[in-house]
Amino acid sequence: MTATAIDLLSRPLTLPCGLTLPNRLVKCPMQETLAQAPFFDPPVSKFENLYSQWASAQYGLIITGQVQVDPTYLSIKGDVVCHKDSSKQPHQGKWKRWADIAQREGTPCIVQLAHPGRMSPAGAGNRPADLAPICPSSVPVRLGESWLDKIAVNKVLGTPREMTHKDIDEVVAAFVNGAVVSRMAGFKGCQLHAAHGFLLSQFLSPHTNRREDEYGGNPKKRLALLKRLVTEIRNECPRPYCLSVKLNSADYMAEGHGLSQDEGLEQVRWLVDCGEVDFVEISGGNAENKTGKLHSQSLSSPFANSQLKIALLKTTMSRFLWQHPGRKARETVRVDSNSGGLLCRFCGKSERIEF
C-alpha cells in the first residue's frame, strides 16, 4: 500500500548526527523582534508564552528566530544576540531557560545563527550611523533607481566597507561562539543562515563578493568562509550536536548577476560531500531581487530535481530535510531517500514527485 503524505510526514527521521525528529514537520525560523538593548539577551518572560505554544504543537523540530552573533550589527530592532558574555551569568541562565521552554514537550530545538552584513540598518543594534556595515566587498544595497530610493537606502544602510581578514576572523569566532553557547544552553544544534542576502550569503554570491583573495574570485573561493565555519563549529561541537545550513537556491536577480542555480547546486554538493552537515534548508532571493517569485520558481525548477539526485547518490548523508519559507506563507519540503519520493507543498498545494 502506498504511503500517504500524512504517513510520510508522521514518520520519525534520524539525522546523520544521531538526533531523531519525532516527525517531519518543522517550525520555520521567524524573527521574534522582542529582545532589548543593551545586551539583546533572550527575553525569557516574553518567550514563555510564544515558545510554550510551539513546544506543545507537536512539531518534529523547532528552529528559533534569527540570533545575531554581533550586537553591533542587527538585521532589525529586537533581534536576540549571542554576544561574548552570553556564556556567563546572568546571560547564560536566560539562554538555558529559553532552551528549556522550547523543548519542554520533547521536541528538539536548534538556534538559527546569523549576521546581516551590509543589511544592518543603523540604530537596530549598537551600530552608530557613522559606522559602516560590513560586506565581503564594498557593494551598496540598491532597492530602486529613483533618487528617493537611493537617499533612503544611503541614510539607513549606507555604503558597506570591504571586510579585512581581521574582520573575517572575528565573524568566524562570533559564529563559533554562538554554536557553543547554544550547546551549553541545552539546544540540540544550530543553523547557519547563509541565505536572503545576509553576510554568509553575501560571501556566496558573486554580486556582493568581488574579492580576489582566498575568500573570493571564483565559486570555490566564495565558499571558503562557509567551509571554514562548518569545520570550526564541528571541531567545537561534535555530534550528536546538529548542524544545519540555510542556503539560497539562487538570488533571482537579472541574468548574470547574483548567485545562479548552478553555483547554488555546487554549494549544496559540497555540504553533502563534507559529511558534517545534517540538513540543508533551501530558500532563495534577497532584498534586491526584482522577481518576487520565490514560491513559483525555486522548488519547481530543475534545481530541486538536481539536488534530489545528489541525495540519492550519497550513503553518508542519505536523508535531507529541506524547508522553503516564504515571506508570508510557510512552505515545507522534505526529501527522504527511503520514502520513495519528494513531498512538496507549494502555497497550499501538495504534490508528489516520483523518482
mmCIF file of C-alpha atoms in Angstrom:
data_model
loop_
_atom_site.group_PDB
_atom_site.id
_atom_site.type_symbol
_atom_site.label_atom_id
_atom_site.label_comp_id
_atom_site.label_asym_id
_atom_site.label_seq_id
_atom_site.Cartn_x
_atom_site.Cartn_y
_atom_site.Cartn_z
ATOM 1 C CA MET A 1 0.000 0.000 0.000
ATOM 2 C CA THR A 2 1.374 3.405 -0.998
ATOM 3 C CA ALA A 3 2.100 5.686 1.925
ATOM 4 C CA THR A 4 0.059 8.864 2.066
ATOM 5 C CA ALA A 5 1.508 12.314 2.521
ATOM 6 C CA ILE A 6 0.340 12.290 6.139
ATOM 7 C CA ASP A 7 2.040 8.924 6.674
ATOM 8 C CA LEU A 8 5.333 10.296 5.363
ATOM 9 C CA LEU A 9 5.139 13.471 7.424
ATOM 10 C CA SER A 10 4.323 11.491 10.566
ATOM 11 C CA ARG A 11 7.349 9.210 10.351
ATOM 12 C CA PRO A 12 10.342 9.862 12.645
ATOM 13 C CA LEU A 13 13.554 10.942 10.960
ATOM 14 C CA THR A 14 17.039 10.310 12.335
ATOM 15 C CA LEU A 15 19.575 12.862 11.118
ATOM 16 C CA PRO A 16 23.220 11.919 10.427
ATOM 17 C CA CYS A 17 24.276 13.370 13.803
ATOM 18 C CA GLY A 18 22.011 10.845 15.531
ATOM 19 C CA LEU A 19 19.272 13.304 16.517
ATOM 20 C CA THR A 20 15.849 11.749 15.925
ATOM 21 C CA LEU A 21 12.972 14.025 14.953
ATOM 22 C CA PRO A 22 9.581 12.610 16.006
ATOM 23 C CA ASN A 23 8.049 13.674 12.658
ATOM 24 C CA ARG A 24 8.863 15.699 9.520
ATOM 25 C CA LEU A 25 7.052 18.943 10.378
ATOM 26 C CA VAL A 26 9.377 21.833 11.198
ATOM 27 C CA LYS A 27 8.652 25.196 12.765
ATOM 28 C CA CYS A 28 10.496 27.550 10.434
ATOM 29 C CA PRO A 29 12.719 30.333 11.779
ATOM 30 C CA MET A 30 10.770 33.556 12.216
ATOM 31 C CA GLN A 31 12.153 36.714 13.813
ATOM 32 C CA GLU A 32 10.500 37.422 17.137
ATOM 33 C CA THR A 33 11.906 41.007 17.458
ATOM 34 C CA LEU A 34 11.363 41.031 21.227
ATOM 35 C CA ALA A 35 14.896 41.432 22.643
ATOM 36 C CA GLN A 36 16.028 44.688 24.181
ATOM 37 C CA ALA A 37 19.264 46.661 24.483
ATOM 38 C CA PRO A 38 21.883 46.766 25.774
ATOM 39 C CA PHE A 39 22.572 43.013 25.696
ATOM 40 C CA PHE A 40 19.716 41.731 23.482
ATOM 41 C CA ASP A 41 19.548 38.573 25.595
ATOM 42 C CA PRO A 42 16.692 36.088 25.100
ATOM 43 C CA PRO A 43 13.611 37.868 26.524
ATOM 44 C CA VAL A 44 12.522 34.854 28.558
ATOM 45 C CA SER A 45 9.381 36.424 30.015
ATOM 46 C CA LYS A 46 8.132 37.232 26.518
ATOM 47 C CA PHE A 47 9.285 33.909 25.064
ATOM 48 C CA GLU A 48 7.466 31.908 27.748
ATOM 49 C CA ASN A 49 4.096 32.023 26.017
ATOM 50 C CA LEU A 50 5.388 32.032 22.419
ATOM 51 C CA TYR A 51 7.766 29.088 22.691
ATOM 52 C CA SER A 52 5.454 27.171 25.010
ATOM 53 C CA GLN A 53 2.874 27.162 22.236
ATOM 54 C CA TRP A 54 5.397 25.968 19.670
ATOM 55 C CA ALA A 55 6.717 23.361 22.115
ATOM 56 C CA SER A 56 3.240 21.874 22.557
ATOM 57 C CA ALA A 57 2.357 21.982 18.840
ATOM 58 C CA GLN A 58 3.903 18.544 18.141
ATOM 59 C CA TYR A 59 6.458 19.688 15.575
ATOM 60 C CA GLY A 60 9.302 17.381 14.679
ATOM 61 C CA LEU A 61 11.808 20.229 15.024
ATOM 62 C CA ILE A 62 11.748 23.852 16.123
ATOM 63 C CA ILE A 63 14.155 26.387 14.629
ATOM 64 C CA THR A 64 14.403 29.640 16.548
ATOM 65 C CA GLY A 65 14.201 33.069 15.010
ATOM 66 C CA GLN A 66 17.437 34.703 13.952
ATOM 67 C CA VAL A 67 20.068 35.109 16.619
ATOM 68 C CA GLN A 68 22.681 37.643 15.584
ATOM 69 C CA VAL A 69 26.272 36.891 16.526
ATOM 70 C CA ASP A 70 27.398 40.509 16.954
ATOM 71 C CA PRO A 71 25.449 43.169 18.924
ATOM 72 C CA THR A 72 26.881 45.873 16.671
ATOM 73 C CA TYR A 73 25.069 44.561 13.612
ATOM 74 C CA LEU A 74 21.405 43.572 13.870
ATOM 75 C CA SER A 75 19.074 42.990 10.947
ATOM 76 C CA ILE A 76 16.123 44.559 12.761
ATOM 77 C CA LYS A 77 15.454 46.076 16.149
ATOM 78 C CA GLY A 78 14.666 43.340 18.665
ATOM 79 C CA ASP A 79 16.914 40.548 17.374
ATOM 80 C CA VAL A 80 18.317 38.239 20.037
ATOM 81 C CA VAL A 81 22.135 38.396 20.134
ATOM 82 C CA CYS A 82 24.712 35.859 21.208
ATOM 83 C CA HIS A 83 27.466 38.127 22.499
ATOM 84 C CA LYS A 84 30.873 37.461 24.015
ATOM 85 C CA ASP A 85 29.431 37.209 27.546
ATOM 86 C CA SER A 86 26.440 35.014 26.704
ATOM 87 C CA SER A 87 28.199 32.001 28.219
ATOM 88 C CA LYS A 88 28.456 33.798 31.570
ATOM 89 C CA GLN A 89 25.846 34.581 34.186
ATOM 90 C CA PRO A 90 23.330 36.135 34.244
ATOM 91 C CA HIS A 91 23.121 35.843 30.461
ATOM 92 C CA GLN A 92 23.642 32.080 30.319
ATOM 93 C CA GLY A 93 20.705 31.498 32.637
ATOM 94 C CA LYS A 94 18.397 33.207 30.152
ATOM 95 C CA TRP A 95 19.694 31.005 27.346
ATOM 96 C CA LYS A 96 19.148 27.854 29.385
ATOM 97 C CA ARG A 97 15.646 28.922 30.324
ATOM 98 C CA TRP A 98 14.881 29.565 26.634
ATOM 99 C CA ALA A 99 16.093 26.090 25.680
ATOM 100 C CA ASP A 100 14.036 24.533 28.473
ATOM 101 C CA ILE A 101 10.839 26.304 27.398
ATOM 102 C CA ALA A 102 11.280 25.443 23.713
ATOM 103 C CA GLN A 103 11.954 21.750 24.415
ATOM 104 C CA ARG A 104 9.732 21.124 27.429
ATOM 105 C CA GLU A 105 7.435 18.788 25.457
ATOM 106 C CA GLY A 106 10.281 16.775 23.951
ATOM 107 C CA THR A 107 10.580 18.452 20.538
ATOM 108 C CA PRO A 108 14.232 19.253 19.720
ATOM 109 C CA CYS A 109 15.074 22.891 19.045
ATOM 110 C CA ILE A 110 18.049 24.390 17.218
ATOM 111 C CA VAL A 111 19.209 28.017 17.086
ATOM 112 C CA GLN A 112 19.497 29.940 13.828
ATOM 113 C CA LEU A 113 22.719 31.977 13.861
ATOM 114 C CA ALA A 114 23.041 34.975 11.564
ATOM 115 C CA HIS A 115 24.919 38.140 10.682
ATOM 116 C CA PRO A 116 23.239 40.741 8.429
ATOM 117 C CA GLY A 117 26.434 42.147 6.949
ATOM 118 C CA ARG A 118 25.547 45.078 4.687
ATOM 119 C CA MET A 119 21.836 44.592 5.544
ATOM 120 C CA SER A 120 22.290 46.050 9.040
ATOM 121 C CA PRO A 121 20.369 49.320 9.479
ATOM 122 C CA ALA A 122 21.893 51.959 11.714
ATOM 123 C CA GLY A 123 20.226 52.058 15.097
ATOM 124 C CA ALA A 124 18.916 48.491 15.052
ATOM 125 C CA GLY A 125 21.776 47.289 17.225
ATOM 126 C CA ASN A 126 24.789 49.090 18.627
ATOM 127 C CA ARG A 127 25.951 50.354 15.226
ATOM 128 C CA PRO A 128 26.062 54.163 15.141
ATOM 129 C CA ALA A 129 25.157 55.922 11.922
ATOM 130 C CA ASP A 130 28.780 56.856 11.214
ATOM 131 C CA LEU A 131 29.976 53.230 11.380
ATOM 132 C CA ALA A 132 29.654 51.478 8.032
ATOM 133 C CA PRO A 133 28.215 47.959 7.892
ATOM 134 C CA ILE A 134 30.486 45.210 6.630
ATOM 135 C CA CYS A 135 30.390 43.167 3.438
ATOM 136 C CA PRO A 136 32.817 40.909 1.512
ATOM 137 C CA SER A 137 33.171 43.829 -0.943
ATOM 138 C CA SER A 138 32.030 47.436 -0.825
ATOM 139 C CA VAL A 139 28.761 46.910 -2.724
ATOM 140 C CA PRO A 140 25.853 49.104 -1.554
ATOM 141 C CA VAL A 141 22.284 47.846 -1.489
ATOM 142 C CA ARG A 142 20.100 49.014 -4.386
ATOM 143 C CA LEU A 143 16.371 48.738 -3.766
ATOM 144 C CA GLY A 144 15.308 51.101 -6.544
ATOM 145 C CA GLU A 145 16.591 53.521 -9.156
ATOM 146 C CA SER A 146 14.818 56.705 -8.052
ATOM 147 C CA TRP A 147 16.673 59.413 -6.192
ATOM 148 C CA LEU A 148 14.358 58.890 -3.224
ATOM 149 C CA ASP A 149 15.193 55.155 -3.078
ATOM 150 C CA LYS A 150 18.898 55.915 -3.155
ATOM 151 C CA ILE A 151 18.700 58.581 -0.439
ATOM 152 C CA ALA A 152 16.633 56.315 1.826
ATOM 153 C CA VAL A 153 18.984 53.346 1.447
ATOM 154 C CA ASN A 154 22.062 55.501 1.954
ATOM 155 C CA LYS A 155 20.550 57.010 5.096
ATOM 156 C CA VAL A 156 19.527 53.687 6.657
ATOM 157 C CA LEU A 157 22.193 51.269 5.436
ATOM 158 C CA GLY A 158 24.960 53.370 3.940
ATOM 159 C CA THR A 159 27.801 52.028 1.812
ATOM 160 C CA PRO A 160 29.407 48.955 3.379
ATOM 161 C CA ARG A 161 33.134 48.661 3.807
ATOM 162 C CA GLU A 162 35.053 45.686 2.490
ATOM 163 C CA MET A 163 35.936 43.276 5.257
ATOM 164 C CA THR A 164 39.550 42.787 6.276
ATOM 165 C CA HIS A 165 40.959 39.399 7.205
ATOM 166 C CA LYS A 166 40.709 40.500 10.836
ATOM 167 C CA ASP A 167 37.002 41.175 10.316
ATOM 168 C CA ILE A 168 36.558 37.703 8.839
ATOM 169 C CA ASP A 169 38.374 36.080 11.754
ATOM 170 C CA GLU A 170 36.142 37.963 14.206
ATOM 171 C CA VAL A 171 32.990 36.862 12.372
ATOM 172 C CA VAL A 172 34.137 33.229 12.431
ATOM 173 C CA ALA A 173 34.834 33.452 16.166
ATOM 174 C CA ALA A 174 31.391 35.004 16.731
ATOM 175 C CA PHE A 175 29.574 32.216 14.871
ATOM 176 C CA VAL A 176 31.562 29.553 16.717
ATOM 177 C CA ASN A 177 30.722 31.264 19.999
ATOM 178 C CA GLY A 178 27.045 31.178 19.024
ATOM 179 C CA ALA A 179 27.211 27.448 18.375
ATOM 180 C CA VAL A 180 28.991 26.775 21.673
ATOM 181 C CA VAL A 181 26.607 28.948 23.717
ATOM 182 C CA SER A 182 23.630 27.198 22.101
ATOM 183 C CA ARG A 183 25.055 23.795 23.006
ATOM 184 C CA MET A 184 25.844 24.858 26.582
ATOM 185 C CA ALA A 185 22.283 26.126 26.991
ATOM 186 C CA GLY A 186 20.849 22.764 26.006
ATOM 187 C CA PHE A 187 19.735 23.406 22.439
ATOM 188 C CA LYS A 188 20.216 20.410 20.150
ATOM 189 C CA GLY A 189 22.110 22.278 17.456
ATOM 190 C CA CYS A 190 22.322 25.371 15.295
ATOM 191 C CA GLN A 191 21.618 26.534 11.782
ATOM 192 C CA LEU A 192 23.907 28.877 9.839
ATOM 193 C CA HIS A 193 21.821 31.461 7.967
ATOM 194 C CA ALA A 194 23.551 31.692 4.583
ATOM 195 C CA ALA A 195 20.546 32.910 2.564
ATOM 196 C CA HIS A 196 18.457 36.030 1.837
ATOM 197 C CA GLY A 197 21.389 38.346 1.257
ATOM 198 C CA PHE A 198 22.770 38.252 4.803
ATOM 199 C CA LEU A 199 26.523 38.130 5.409
ATOM 200 C CA LEU A 200 27.219 34.450 4.677
ATOM 201 C CA SER A 201 25.017 34.716 1.599
ATOM 202 C CA GLN A 202 26.974 37.813 0.586
ATOM 203 C CA PHE A 203 30.154 35.729 0.559
ATOM 204 C CA LEU A 204 28.462 33.035 -1.551
ATOM 205 C CA SER A 205 27.143 35.458 -4.179
ATOM 206 C CA PRO A 206 29.295 36.941 -6.965
ATOM 207 C CA HIS A 207 27.153 40.081 -6.768
ATOM 208 C CA THR A 208 28.416 41.034 -3.313
ATOM 209 C CA ASN A 209 31.676 39.065 -3.224
ATOM 210 C CA ARG A 210 34.102 40.650 -5.668
ATOM 211 C CA ARG A 211 37.202 39.790 -3.677
ATOM 212 C CA GLU A 212 40.341 38.422 -5.325
ATOM 213 C CA ASP A 213 41.836 36.702 -2.277
ATOM 214 C CA GLU A 214 41.227 33.276 -0.733
ATOM 215 C CA TYR A 215 37.618 34.258 0.047
ATOM 216 C CA GLY A 216 36.545 35.277 -3.456
ATOM 217 C CA GLY A 217 37.250 35.326 -7.165
ATOM 218 C CA ASN A 218 35.608 32.037 -8.173
ATOM 219 C CA PRO A 219 32.836 29.729 -6.889
ATOM 220 C CA LYS A 220 35.230 27.567 -4.867
ATOM 221 C CA LYS A 221 36.761 30.532 -3.049
ATOM 222 C CA ARG A 222 33.364 32.148 -2.438
ATOM 223 C CA LEU A 223 32.500 29.010 -0.480
ATOM 224 C CA ALA A 224 35.645 29.259 1.682
ATOM 225 C CA LEU A 225 34.067 31.125 4.618
ATOM 226 C CA LEU A 226 31.159 28.697 4.902
ATOM 227 C CA LYS A 227 33.581 25.760 4.720
ATOM 228 C CA ARG A 228 35.659 27.304 7.500
ATOM 229 C CA LEU A 229 32.592 27.821 9.671
ATOM 230 C CA VAL A 230 31.340 24.268 9.202
ATOM 231 C CA THR A 231 34.793 22.889 10.053
ATOM 232 C CA GLU A 232 35.431 25.073 13.104
ATOM 233 C CA ILE A 233 31.945 24.629 14.543
ATOM 234 C CA ARG A 234 32.188 20.855 14.159
ATOM 235 C CA ASN A 235 35.549 20.912 15.949
ATOM 236 C CA GLU A 236 33.920 22.635 18.926
ATOM 237 C CA CYS A 237 30.511 20.956 18.705
ATOM 238 C CA PRO A 238 30.862 17.333 17.575
ATOM 239 C CA ARG A 239 27.923 15.017 17.057
ATOM 240 C CA PRO A 240 25.287 14.480 18.376
ATOM 241 C CA TYR A 241 25.117 18.278 18.058
ATOM 242 C CA CYS A 242 23.056 19.056 14.945
ATOM 243 C CA LEU A 243 24.487 21.406 12.322
ATOM 244 C CA SER A 244 22.279 22.837 9.572
ATOM 245 C CA VAL A 245 22.827 25.390 6.817
ATOM 246 C CA LYS A 246 20.218 27.607 5.190
ATOM 247 C CA LEU A 247 21.104 28.410 1.567
ATOM 248 C CA ASN A 248 19.750 30.330 -1.381
ATOM 249 C CA SER A 249 18.935 28.197 -4.407
ATOM 250 C CA ALA A 250 19.594 31.425 -6.351
ATOM 251 C CA ASP A 251 19.493 35.179 -5.785
ATOM 252 C CA TYR A 252 16.821 35.627 -8.505
ATOM 253 C CA MET A 253 18.431 38.757 -9.861
ATOM 254 C CA ALA A 254 18.880 39.746 -13.504
ATOM 255 C CA GLU A 255 20.767 37.176 -15.571
ATOM 256 C CA GLY A 256 24.483 37.392 -14.970
ATOM 257 C CA HIS A 257 24.035 38.997 -11.556
ATOM 258 C CA GLY A 258 23.974 37.251 -8.229
ATOM 259 C CA LEU A 259 24.088 33.574 -7.318
ATOM 260 C CA SER A 260 22.948 31.262 -10.113
ATOM 261 C CA GLN A 261 21.162 27.970 -9.571
ATOM 262 C CA ASP A 262 24.160 26.089 -10.984
ATOM 263 C CA GLU A 263 26.511 27.634 -8.435
ATOM 264 C CA GLY A 264 23.943 27.121 -5.689
ATOM 265 C CA LEU A 265 23.788 23.449 -6.607
ATOM 266 C CA GLU A 266 27.558 23.129 -6.265
ATOM 267 C CA GLN A 267 27.320 24.657 -2.794
ATOM 268 C CA VAL A 268 24.788 22.008 -1.808
ATOM 269 C CA ARG A 269 27.057 19.347 -3.310
ATOM 270 C CA TRP A 270 29.904 20.378 -1.020
ATOM 271 C CA LEU A 271 27.643 20.384 2.030
ATOM 272 C CA VAL A 272 26.663 16.805 1.185
ATOM 273 C CA ASP A 273 30.188 15.643 0.395
ATOM 274 C CA CYS A 274 31.763 17.136 3.538
ATOM 275 C CA GLY A 275 29.679 14.817 5.721
ATOM 276 C CA GLU A 276 29.451 17.346 8.554
ATOM 277 C CA VAL A 277 26.048 18.945 7.860
ATOM 278 C CA ASP A 278 22.834 17.260 8.965
ATOM 279 C CA PHE A 279 20.304 19.052 6.806
ATOM 280 C CA VAL A 280 20.052 21.930 4.378
ATOM 281 C CA GLU A 281 17.214 24.427 4.213
ATOM 282 C CA ILE A 282 16.680 25.785 0.713
ATOM 283 C CA SER A 283 15.286 29.257 0.158
ATOM 284 C CA GLY A 284 16.027 31.989 -2.348
ATOM 285 C CA GLY A 285 16.220 35.646 -3.182
ATOM 286 C CA ASN A 286 17.463 38.755 -1.413
ATOM 287 C CA ALA A 287 16.360 42.332 -0.830
ATOM 288 C CA GLU A 288 17.467 43.333 -4.328
ATOM 289 C CA ASN A 289 15.760 40.625 -6.371
ATOM 290 C CA LYS A 290 13.004 42.027 -8.544
ATOM 291 C CA THR A 291 11.031 38.885 -9.399
ATOM 292 C CA GLY A 292 9.349 38.215 -6.067
ATOM 293 C CA LYS A 293 8.614 34.669 -7.270
ATOM 294 C CA LEU A 294 10.231 32.526 -4.612
ATOM 295 C CA HIS A 295 7.235 30.204 -4.424
ATOM 296 C CA SER A 296 6.843 29.571 -8.142
ATOM 297 C CA GLN A 297 10.489 29.239 -9.144
ATOM 298 C CA SER A 298 12.849 27.711 -6.663
ATOM 299 C CA LEU A 299 11.370 24.320 -5.819
ATOM 300 C CA SER A 300 9.568 23.619 -9.069
ATOM 301 C CA SER A 301 12.743 24.220 -11.052
ATOM 302 C CA PRO A 302 15.429 21.797 -12.269
ATOM 303 C CA PHE A 303 17.421 22.865 -9.185
ATOM 304 C CA ALA A 304 15.250 20.743 -6.899
ATOM 305 C CA ASN A 305 15.473 17.691 -9.131
ATOM 306 C CA SER A 306 19.260 18.054 -9.425
ATOM 307 C CA GLN A 307 19.652 18.227 -5.657
ATOM 308 C CA LEU A 308 17.478 15.171 -5.291
ATOM 309 C CA LYS A 309 19.927 13.212 -7.433
ATOM 310 C CA ILE A 310 22.755 14.233 -5.093
ATOM 311 C CA ALA A 311 20.825 12.993 -2.061
ATOM 312 C CA LEU A 312 20.199 9.659 -3.735
ATOM 313 C CA LEU A 313 23.848 9.160 -4.661
ATOM 314 C CA LYS A 314 25.182 9.668 -1.150
ATOM 315 C CA THR A 315 25.293 6.985 1.510
ATOM 316 C CA THR A 316 26.967 9.112 4.185
ATOM 317 C CA MET A 317 24.049 11.507 4.171
ATOM 318 C CA SER A 318 21.079 9.510 2.963
ATOM 319 C CA ARG A 319 18.445 11.920 4.235
ATOM 320 C CA PHE A 320 17.913 15.594 3.547
ATOM 321 C CA LEU A 321 15.285 17.692 5.238
ATOM 322 C CA TRP A 322 14.515 20.888 3.379
ATOM 323 C CA GLN A 323 12.258 23.825 4.073
ATOM 324 C CA HIS A 324 11.208 26.653 1.832
ATOM 325 C CA PRO A 325 9.883 29.524 3.956
ATOM 326 C CA GLY A 326 8.209 32.427 2.225
ATOM 327 C CA ARG A 327 7.735 35.962 3.471
ATOM 328 C CA LYS A 328 4.055 35.410 4.322
ATOM 329 C CA ALA A 329 3.319 31.736 3.789
ATOM 330 C CA ARG A 330 5.400 28.958 5.293
ATOM 331 C CA GLU A 331 6.048 26.098 2.921
ATOM 332 C CA THR A 332 7.815 22.825 3.642
ATOM 333 C CA VAL A 333 9.717 20.344 1.554
ATOM 334 C CA ARG A 334 11.036 17.019 2.716
ATOM 335 C CA VAL A 335 13.474 14.759 0.945
ATOM 336 C CA ASP A 336 13.969 11.252 2.283
ATOM 337 C CA SER A 337 15.759 8.717 0.103
ATOM 338 C CA ASN A 338 13.911 5.909 1.877
ATOM 339 C CA SER A 339 10.440 7.303 1.266
ATOM 340 C CA GLY A 340 10.293 6.803 -2.484
ATOM 341 C CA GLY A 341 9.636 10.398 -3.443
ATOM 342 C CA LEU A 342 9.767 14.069 -2.710
ATOM 343 C CA LEU A 343 6.847 15.579 -0.866
ATOM 344 C CA CYS A 344 6.333 19.224 -1.773
ATOM 345 C CA ARG A 345 3.953 21.852 -0.526
ATOM 346 C CA PHE A 346 3.567 24.966 -2.647
ATOM 347 C CA CYS A 347 1.200 27.644 -1.298
ATOM 348 C CA GLY A 348 -1.314 25.119 -0.014
ATOM 349 C CA LYS A 349 -0.971 22.672 -2.909
ATOM 350 C CA SER A 350 0.705 19.335 -2.229
ATOM 351 C CA GLU A 351 2.184 17.207 -4.972
ATOM 352 C CA ARG A 352 4.461 14.217 -5.176
ATOM 353 C CA ILE A 353 7.462 13.976 -7.483
ATOM 354 C CA GLU A 354 8.432 10.345 -8.108
ATOM 355 C CA PHE A 355 11.979 9.212 -8.890
#
